[in-house]
Short mmCIF file of C-alpha atoms in Angstrom, two decimals:
data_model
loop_
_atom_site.label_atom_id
_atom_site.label_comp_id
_atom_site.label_asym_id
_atom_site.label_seq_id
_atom_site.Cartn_x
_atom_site.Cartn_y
_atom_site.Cartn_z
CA UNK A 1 1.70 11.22 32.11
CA UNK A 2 0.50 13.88 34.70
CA UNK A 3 -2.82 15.40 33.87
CA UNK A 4 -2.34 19.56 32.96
CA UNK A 5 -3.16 22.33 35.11
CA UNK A 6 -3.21 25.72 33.55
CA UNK A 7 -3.01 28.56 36.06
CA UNK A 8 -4.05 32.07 34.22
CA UNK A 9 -1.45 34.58 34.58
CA UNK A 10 0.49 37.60 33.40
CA UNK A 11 3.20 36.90 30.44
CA UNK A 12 6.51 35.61 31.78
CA UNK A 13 8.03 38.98 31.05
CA UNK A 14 6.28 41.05 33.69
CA UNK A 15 8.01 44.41 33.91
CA UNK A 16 8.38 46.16 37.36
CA UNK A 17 8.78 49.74 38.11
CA UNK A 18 12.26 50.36 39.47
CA UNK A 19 14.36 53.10 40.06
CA UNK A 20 17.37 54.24 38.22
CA UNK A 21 19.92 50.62 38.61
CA UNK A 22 22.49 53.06 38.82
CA UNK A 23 21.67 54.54 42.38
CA UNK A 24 23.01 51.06 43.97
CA UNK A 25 20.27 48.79 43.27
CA UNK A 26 21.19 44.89 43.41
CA UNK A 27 19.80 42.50 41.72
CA UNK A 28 20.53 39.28 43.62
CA UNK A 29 22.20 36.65 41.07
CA UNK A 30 19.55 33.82 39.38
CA UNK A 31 19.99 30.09 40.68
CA UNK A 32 21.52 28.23 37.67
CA UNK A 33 19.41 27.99 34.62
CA UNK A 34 17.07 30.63 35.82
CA UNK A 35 16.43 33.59 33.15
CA UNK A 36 16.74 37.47 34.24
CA UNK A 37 17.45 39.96 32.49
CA UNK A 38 18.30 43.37 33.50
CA UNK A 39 16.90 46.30 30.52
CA UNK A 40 17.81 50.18 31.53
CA UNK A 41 15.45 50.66 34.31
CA UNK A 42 13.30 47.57 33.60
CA UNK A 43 14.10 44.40 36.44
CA UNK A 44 12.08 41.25 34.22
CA UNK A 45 10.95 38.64 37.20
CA UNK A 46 12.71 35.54 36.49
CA UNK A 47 10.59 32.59 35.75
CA UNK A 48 11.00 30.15 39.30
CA UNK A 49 9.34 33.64 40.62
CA UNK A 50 6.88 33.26 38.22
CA UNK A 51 6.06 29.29 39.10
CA UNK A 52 6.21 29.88 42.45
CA UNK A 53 3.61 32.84 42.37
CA UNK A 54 1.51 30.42 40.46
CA UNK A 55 2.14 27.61 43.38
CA UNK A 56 0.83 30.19 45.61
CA UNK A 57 -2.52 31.05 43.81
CA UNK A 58 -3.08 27.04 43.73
CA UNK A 59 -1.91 26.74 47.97
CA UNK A 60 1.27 25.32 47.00
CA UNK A 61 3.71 26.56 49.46
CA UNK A 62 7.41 27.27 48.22
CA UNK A 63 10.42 28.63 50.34
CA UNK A 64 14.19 29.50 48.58
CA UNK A 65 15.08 25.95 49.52
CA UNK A 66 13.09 25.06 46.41
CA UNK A 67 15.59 25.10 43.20
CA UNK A 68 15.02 23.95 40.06
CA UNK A 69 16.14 20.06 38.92
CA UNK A 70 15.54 18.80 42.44
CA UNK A 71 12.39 17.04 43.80
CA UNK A 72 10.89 18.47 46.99
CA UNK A 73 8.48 16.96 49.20
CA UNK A 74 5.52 19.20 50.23
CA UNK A 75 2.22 19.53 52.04
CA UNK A 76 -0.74 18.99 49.26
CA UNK A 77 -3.26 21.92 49.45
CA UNK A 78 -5.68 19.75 48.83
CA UNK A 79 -5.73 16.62 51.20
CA UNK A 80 -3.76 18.51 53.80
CA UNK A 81 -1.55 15.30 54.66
CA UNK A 82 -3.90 13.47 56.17
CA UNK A 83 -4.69 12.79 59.48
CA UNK A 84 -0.82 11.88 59.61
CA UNK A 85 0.12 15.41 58.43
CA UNK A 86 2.14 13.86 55.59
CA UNK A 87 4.25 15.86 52.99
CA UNK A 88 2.82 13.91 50.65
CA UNK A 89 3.26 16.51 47.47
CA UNK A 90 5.97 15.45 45.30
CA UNK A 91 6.68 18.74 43.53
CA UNK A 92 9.60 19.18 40.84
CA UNK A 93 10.70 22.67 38.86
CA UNK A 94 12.64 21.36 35.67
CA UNK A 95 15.92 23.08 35.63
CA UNK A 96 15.44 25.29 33.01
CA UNK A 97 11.93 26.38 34.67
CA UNK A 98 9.72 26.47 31.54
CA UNK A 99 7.45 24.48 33.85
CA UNK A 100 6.95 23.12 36.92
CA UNK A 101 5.01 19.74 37.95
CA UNK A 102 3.65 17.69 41.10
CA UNK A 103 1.50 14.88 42.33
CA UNK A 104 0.21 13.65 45.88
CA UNK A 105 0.73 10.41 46.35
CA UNK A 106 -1.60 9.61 48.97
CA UNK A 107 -4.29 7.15 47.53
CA UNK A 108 -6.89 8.75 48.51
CA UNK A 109 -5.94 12.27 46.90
CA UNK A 110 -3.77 12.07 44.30
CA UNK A 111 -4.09 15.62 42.99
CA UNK A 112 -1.23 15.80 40.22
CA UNK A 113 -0.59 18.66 37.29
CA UNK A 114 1.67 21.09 35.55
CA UNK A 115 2.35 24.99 35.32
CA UNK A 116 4.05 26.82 32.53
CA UNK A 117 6.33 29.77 33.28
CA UNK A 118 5.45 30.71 29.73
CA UNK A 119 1.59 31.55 29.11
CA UNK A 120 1.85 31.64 25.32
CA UNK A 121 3.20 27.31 25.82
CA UNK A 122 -0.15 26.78 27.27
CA UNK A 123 -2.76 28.33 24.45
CA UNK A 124 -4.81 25.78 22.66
CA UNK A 125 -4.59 23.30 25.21
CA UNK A 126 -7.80 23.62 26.88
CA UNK A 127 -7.10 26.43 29.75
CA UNK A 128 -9.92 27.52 31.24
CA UNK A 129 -10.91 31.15 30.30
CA UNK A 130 -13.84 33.14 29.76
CA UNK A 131 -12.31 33.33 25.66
CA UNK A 132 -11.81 29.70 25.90
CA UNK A 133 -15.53 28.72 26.87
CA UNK A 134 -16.90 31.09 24.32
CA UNK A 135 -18.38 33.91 27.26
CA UNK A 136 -18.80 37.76 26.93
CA UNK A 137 -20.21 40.20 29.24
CA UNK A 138 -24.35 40.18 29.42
CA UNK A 139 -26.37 41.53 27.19
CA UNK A 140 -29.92 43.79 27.51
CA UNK A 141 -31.66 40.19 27.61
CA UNK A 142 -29.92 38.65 30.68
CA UNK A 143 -29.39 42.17 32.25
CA UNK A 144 -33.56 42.82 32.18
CA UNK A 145 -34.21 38.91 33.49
CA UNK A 146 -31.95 40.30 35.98
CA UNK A 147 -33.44 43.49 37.20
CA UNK A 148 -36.64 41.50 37.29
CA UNK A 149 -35.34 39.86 39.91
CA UNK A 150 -33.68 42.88 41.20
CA UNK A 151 -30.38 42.00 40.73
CA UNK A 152 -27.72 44.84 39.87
CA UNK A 153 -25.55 45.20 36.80
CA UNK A 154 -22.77 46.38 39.73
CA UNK A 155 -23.71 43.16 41.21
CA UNK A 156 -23.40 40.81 38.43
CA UNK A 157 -20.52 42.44 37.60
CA UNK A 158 -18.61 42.21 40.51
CA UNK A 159 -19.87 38.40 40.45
CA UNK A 160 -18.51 37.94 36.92
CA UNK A 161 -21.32 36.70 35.66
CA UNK A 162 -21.19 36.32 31.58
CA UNK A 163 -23.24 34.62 29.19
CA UNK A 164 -22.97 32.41 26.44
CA UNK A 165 -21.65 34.12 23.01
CA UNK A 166 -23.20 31.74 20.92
CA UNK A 167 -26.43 31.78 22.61
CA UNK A 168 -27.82 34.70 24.17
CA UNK A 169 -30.01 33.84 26.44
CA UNK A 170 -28.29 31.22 28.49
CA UNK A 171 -26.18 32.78 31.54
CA UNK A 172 -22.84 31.84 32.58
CA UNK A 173 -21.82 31.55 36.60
CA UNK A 174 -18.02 31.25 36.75
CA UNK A 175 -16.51 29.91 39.30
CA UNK A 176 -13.47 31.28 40.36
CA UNK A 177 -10.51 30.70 43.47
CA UNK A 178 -8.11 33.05 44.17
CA UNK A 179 -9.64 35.24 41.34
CA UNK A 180 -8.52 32.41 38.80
CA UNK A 181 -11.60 31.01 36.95
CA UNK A 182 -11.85 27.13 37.62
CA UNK A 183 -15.09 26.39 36.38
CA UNK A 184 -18.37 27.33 34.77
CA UNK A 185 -22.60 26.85 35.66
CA UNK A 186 -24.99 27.55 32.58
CA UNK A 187 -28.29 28.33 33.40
CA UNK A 188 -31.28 28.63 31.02
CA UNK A 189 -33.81 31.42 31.90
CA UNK A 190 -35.92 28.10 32.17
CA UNK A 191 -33.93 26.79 34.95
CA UNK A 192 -31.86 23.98 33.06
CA UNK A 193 -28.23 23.46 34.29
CA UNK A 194 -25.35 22.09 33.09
CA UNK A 195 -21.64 22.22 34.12
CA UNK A 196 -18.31 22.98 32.04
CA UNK A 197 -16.45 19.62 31.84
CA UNK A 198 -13.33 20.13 33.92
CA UNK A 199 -15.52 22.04 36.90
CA UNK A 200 -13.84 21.73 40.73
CA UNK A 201 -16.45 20.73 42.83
CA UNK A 202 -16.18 24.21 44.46
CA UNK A 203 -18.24 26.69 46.26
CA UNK A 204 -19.74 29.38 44.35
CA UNK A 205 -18.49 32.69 45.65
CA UNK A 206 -15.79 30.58 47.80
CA UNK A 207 -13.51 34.09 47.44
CA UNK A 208 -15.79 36.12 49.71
CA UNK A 209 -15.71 33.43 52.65
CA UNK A 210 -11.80 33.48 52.53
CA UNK A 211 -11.25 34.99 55.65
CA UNK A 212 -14.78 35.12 57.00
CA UNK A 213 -15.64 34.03 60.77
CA UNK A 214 -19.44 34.28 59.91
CA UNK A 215 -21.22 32.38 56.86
CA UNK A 216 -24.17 32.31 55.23
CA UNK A 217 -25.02 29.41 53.06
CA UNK A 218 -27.57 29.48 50.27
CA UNK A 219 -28.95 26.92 47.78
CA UNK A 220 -28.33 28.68 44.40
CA UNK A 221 -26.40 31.35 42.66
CA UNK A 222 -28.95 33.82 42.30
CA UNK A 223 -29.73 33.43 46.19
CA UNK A 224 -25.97 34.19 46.58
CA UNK A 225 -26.20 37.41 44.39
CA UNK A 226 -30.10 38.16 46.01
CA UNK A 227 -27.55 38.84 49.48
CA UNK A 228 -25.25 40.53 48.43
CA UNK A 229 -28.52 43.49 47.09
CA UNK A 230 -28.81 43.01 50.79
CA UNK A 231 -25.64 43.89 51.47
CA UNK A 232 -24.39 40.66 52.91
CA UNK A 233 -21.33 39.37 50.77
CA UNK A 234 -19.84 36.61 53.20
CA UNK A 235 -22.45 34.01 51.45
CA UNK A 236 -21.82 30.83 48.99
CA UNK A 237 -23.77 29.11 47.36
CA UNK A 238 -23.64 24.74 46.87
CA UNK A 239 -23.40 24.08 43.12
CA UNK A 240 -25.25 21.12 42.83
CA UNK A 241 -29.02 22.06 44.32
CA UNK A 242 -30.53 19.48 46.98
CA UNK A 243 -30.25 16.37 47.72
CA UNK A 244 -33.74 14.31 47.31
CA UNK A 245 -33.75 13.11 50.87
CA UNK A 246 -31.29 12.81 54.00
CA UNK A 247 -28.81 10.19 54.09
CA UNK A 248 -28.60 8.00 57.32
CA UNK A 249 -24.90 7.97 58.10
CA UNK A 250 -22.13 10.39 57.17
CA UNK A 251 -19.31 8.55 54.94
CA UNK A 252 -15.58 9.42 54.98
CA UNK A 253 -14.58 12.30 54.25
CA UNK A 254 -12.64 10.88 51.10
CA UNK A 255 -15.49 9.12 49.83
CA UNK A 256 -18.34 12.02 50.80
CA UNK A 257 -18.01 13.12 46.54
CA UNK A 258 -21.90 14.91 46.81
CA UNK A 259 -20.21 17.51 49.61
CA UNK A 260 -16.75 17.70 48.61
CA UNK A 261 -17.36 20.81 47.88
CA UNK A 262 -17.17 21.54 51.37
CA UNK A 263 -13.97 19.10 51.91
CA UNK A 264 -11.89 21.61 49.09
CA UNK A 265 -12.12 24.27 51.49
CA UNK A 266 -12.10 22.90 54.78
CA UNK A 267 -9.31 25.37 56.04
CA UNK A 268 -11.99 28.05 55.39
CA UNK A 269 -14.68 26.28 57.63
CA UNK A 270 -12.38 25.51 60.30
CA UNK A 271 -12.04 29.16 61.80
CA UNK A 272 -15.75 30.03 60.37
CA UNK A 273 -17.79 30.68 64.67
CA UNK A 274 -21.26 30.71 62.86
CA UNK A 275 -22.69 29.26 60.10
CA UNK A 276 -26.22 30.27 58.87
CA UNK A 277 -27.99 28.18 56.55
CA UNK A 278 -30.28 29.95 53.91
CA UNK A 279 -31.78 26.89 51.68
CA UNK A 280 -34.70 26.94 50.07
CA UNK A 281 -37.97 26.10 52.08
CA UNK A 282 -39.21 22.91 50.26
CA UNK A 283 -38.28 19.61 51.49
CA UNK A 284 -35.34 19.38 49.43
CA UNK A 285 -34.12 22.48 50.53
CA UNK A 286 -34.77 21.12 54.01
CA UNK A 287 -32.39 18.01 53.39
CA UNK A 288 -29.94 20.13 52.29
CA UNK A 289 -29.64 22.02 55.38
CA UNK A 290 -29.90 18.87 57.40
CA UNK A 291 -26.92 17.41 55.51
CA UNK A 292 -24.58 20.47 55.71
CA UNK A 293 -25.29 21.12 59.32
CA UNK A 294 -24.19 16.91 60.12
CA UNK A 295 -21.02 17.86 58.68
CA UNK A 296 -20.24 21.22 59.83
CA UNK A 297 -21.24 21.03 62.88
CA UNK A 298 -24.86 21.54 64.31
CA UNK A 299 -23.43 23.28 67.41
CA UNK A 300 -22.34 26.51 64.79
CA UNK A 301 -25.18 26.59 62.15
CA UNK A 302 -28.20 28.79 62.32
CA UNK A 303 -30.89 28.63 59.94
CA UNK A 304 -33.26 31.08 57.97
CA UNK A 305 -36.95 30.87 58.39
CA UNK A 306 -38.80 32.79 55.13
CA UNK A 307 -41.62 34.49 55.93
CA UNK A 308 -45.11 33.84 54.97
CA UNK A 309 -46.30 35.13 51.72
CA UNK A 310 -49.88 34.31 52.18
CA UNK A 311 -51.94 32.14 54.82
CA UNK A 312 -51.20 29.13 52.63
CA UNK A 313 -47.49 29.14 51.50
CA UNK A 314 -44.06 31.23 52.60
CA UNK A 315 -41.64 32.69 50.28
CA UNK A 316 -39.17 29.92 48.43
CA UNK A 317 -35.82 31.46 49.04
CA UNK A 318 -33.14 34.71 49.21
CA UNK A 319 -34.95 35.73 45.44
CA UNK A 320 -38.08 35.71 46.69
CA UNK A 321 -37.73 37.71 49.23
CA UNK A 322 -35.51 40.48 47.40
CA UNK A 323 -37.94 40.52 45.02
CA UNK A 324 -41.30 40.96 46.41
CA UNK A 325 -40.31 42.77 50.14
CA UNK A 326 -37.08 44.41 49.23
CA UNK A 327 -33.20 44.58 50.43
CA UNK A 328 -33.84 45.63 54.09
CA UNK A 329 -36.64 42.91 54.78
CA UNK A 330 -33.90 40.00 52.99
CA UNK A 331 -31.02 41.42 55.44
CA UNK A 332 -33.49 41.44 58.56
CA UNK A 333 -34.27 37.92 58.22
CA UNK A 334 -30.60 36.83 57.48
CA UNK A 335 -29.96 38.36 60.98
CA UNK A 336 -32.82 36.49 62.49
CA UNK A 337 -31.42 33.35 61.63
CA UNK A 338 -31.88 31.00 64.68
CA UNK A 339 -30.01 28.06 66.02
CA UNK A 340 -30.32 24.93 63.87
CA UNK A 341 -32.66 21.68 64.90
CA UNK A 342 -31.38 18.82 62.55
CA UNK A 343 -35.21 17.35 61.47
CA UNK A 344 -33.48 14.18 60.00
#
């Protein structure tokens, strides 16, 4: 049985603004199967709109060729085909579109799942929402450890960042694509992590490099929010930390699982000209860079050099530097970034 994939969305009945249906307005007639209804002055989308707007949010691509009750073979969002370019995404609408479903059947990707025209079908079956992993907008506790660290409630707001209901101290980083939420970071004010069970292996902030030709790479979420203070917003972070040392050889792409992070959204990396890398300044941090730079490309990445703090140690990271020497100083040193040397 195919694995389900719940895409948040607006009820199937979504209501659009029309004028009067008497002043020669058509409504083109449904493929078989296919609900519409017509109210007064009220057009209701039908639901193969509805599945194929939810295609679209996931990179599914759908043209009028595809009709309910008939299989269609499509490029997977996700593997891309391949270096043969295959259609390798068997997709299929059932005919009376309460759902649709698909799977890739290349080996090596097999992403597979389903989509409900009909939100209410797909409560209590473990959809991923704020409600559903028990979040709620920050209270005075995270919002102080926040200003501490100068970090704005129009920031963290914008970020979506929540925290636990059950336990108020413990901050929640959702992760979100196309503005749909596909997984969740907790974060003790101690610094202990832990990941929602069901978590992409995704970018953190992967929205704001969507269509970006320059960016920034940092090591943690709060780095990520520290830049945007600074009024940089083209920035992700990783959202696993570093990587104890530097590997020797690069595996395939299929079987790299610590980056795929980077793999998910390689159509976003291929038209990025300059990549700067922000890590953090300890060795770690240092690995890090050395390992994203190998597989984006050293020719395009830049890197970050924090400034001293004292004559015996520099400041750690984007935080840091927000913190103690302010917005401007963290954007000045972003634009001093200069062109990577791989140590490793």
């Amino acid at each position: 049985m195919l694995p389900r994939i719940y895409v948040a969305f607006s009820p199937r009945r979504i209501t659009l603004c029309c004028h009067s249906l008497s002043h020669a307005t058509k409504v083109p007639s449904p493929p078989d199967g296919v609900e519409q209804i017509v109210d007064n002055n009220t057009l209701v989308v039908p639901k193969v709109e509805i599945l194929k707007q939810k295609m679209e949010l996931l990179g599914i691509s759908l043209d009028n060729s595809c009709l309910p009750g008939q299989y269609h073979n499509l490029f997977c969002p996700k593997c891309k085909g391949g270096k043969l370019k295959e259609r390798s995404l068997s997709f299929y609408i059932i005919p009376d579109c309460e759902f649709a479903m698909w799977r890739c059947f290349r080996a090596t990707c097999g992403w597979a799942g389903r989509a409900f025209a009909n939100d209410s079908k797909s409560h209590g079956y473990g959809q991923m929402t704020e409600e559903s992993l028990g979040l709620e907008p920050l209270g005075p506790k995270l919002i102080s450890y926040f200003k501490e660290r100068q970090i704005s409630e129009k920031t963290l707001s914008r970020n979506a960042v929540r925290q636990m209901s059950e336990s108020k101290g413990i901050i929640a980083f959702t992760y979100k694509q196309n503005g749909l939420l596909v997984g969740c970071k907790f974060r003790t004010m101690e610094k202990r992590f832990w990941q929602v069970k069901g978590t992409e292996k995704m970018l953190y902030g992967i929205d704001d490099i969507s269509h970006a030709s320059e960016v920034i790479i940092v090591e943690g979420e709060i780095d990520k929010l520290s830049l945007e203070e600074a009024g940089i917003q083209n920035c992700v972070s990783v959202p696993g930390g570093a990587p104890g040392k530097v590997s020797k050889d690069l595996p395939p792409i299929e079987k790299d699982t610590a980056y795929q992070y980077l793999w998910n959204c390689k159509e976003y990396f291929d038209k990025v000209v300059r990549i700067i890398l922000a890590t953090d300044i300890d060795p770690p941090g240092q690995a890090l860079a050395d390992e994203l730079a190998k597989r984006l490309g050293q020719e395009r990445c830049w890197q970050v050099h924090w400034p001293k703090k004292d004559d015996t140690s520099s400041f750690k990271d984007a935080n840091e530097v927000l913190k103690y020497m302010g917005a401007d100083a963290l954007k000045r040193i972003v634009e001093n970034a200069e062109p990577y040397t791989i140590t490793h």
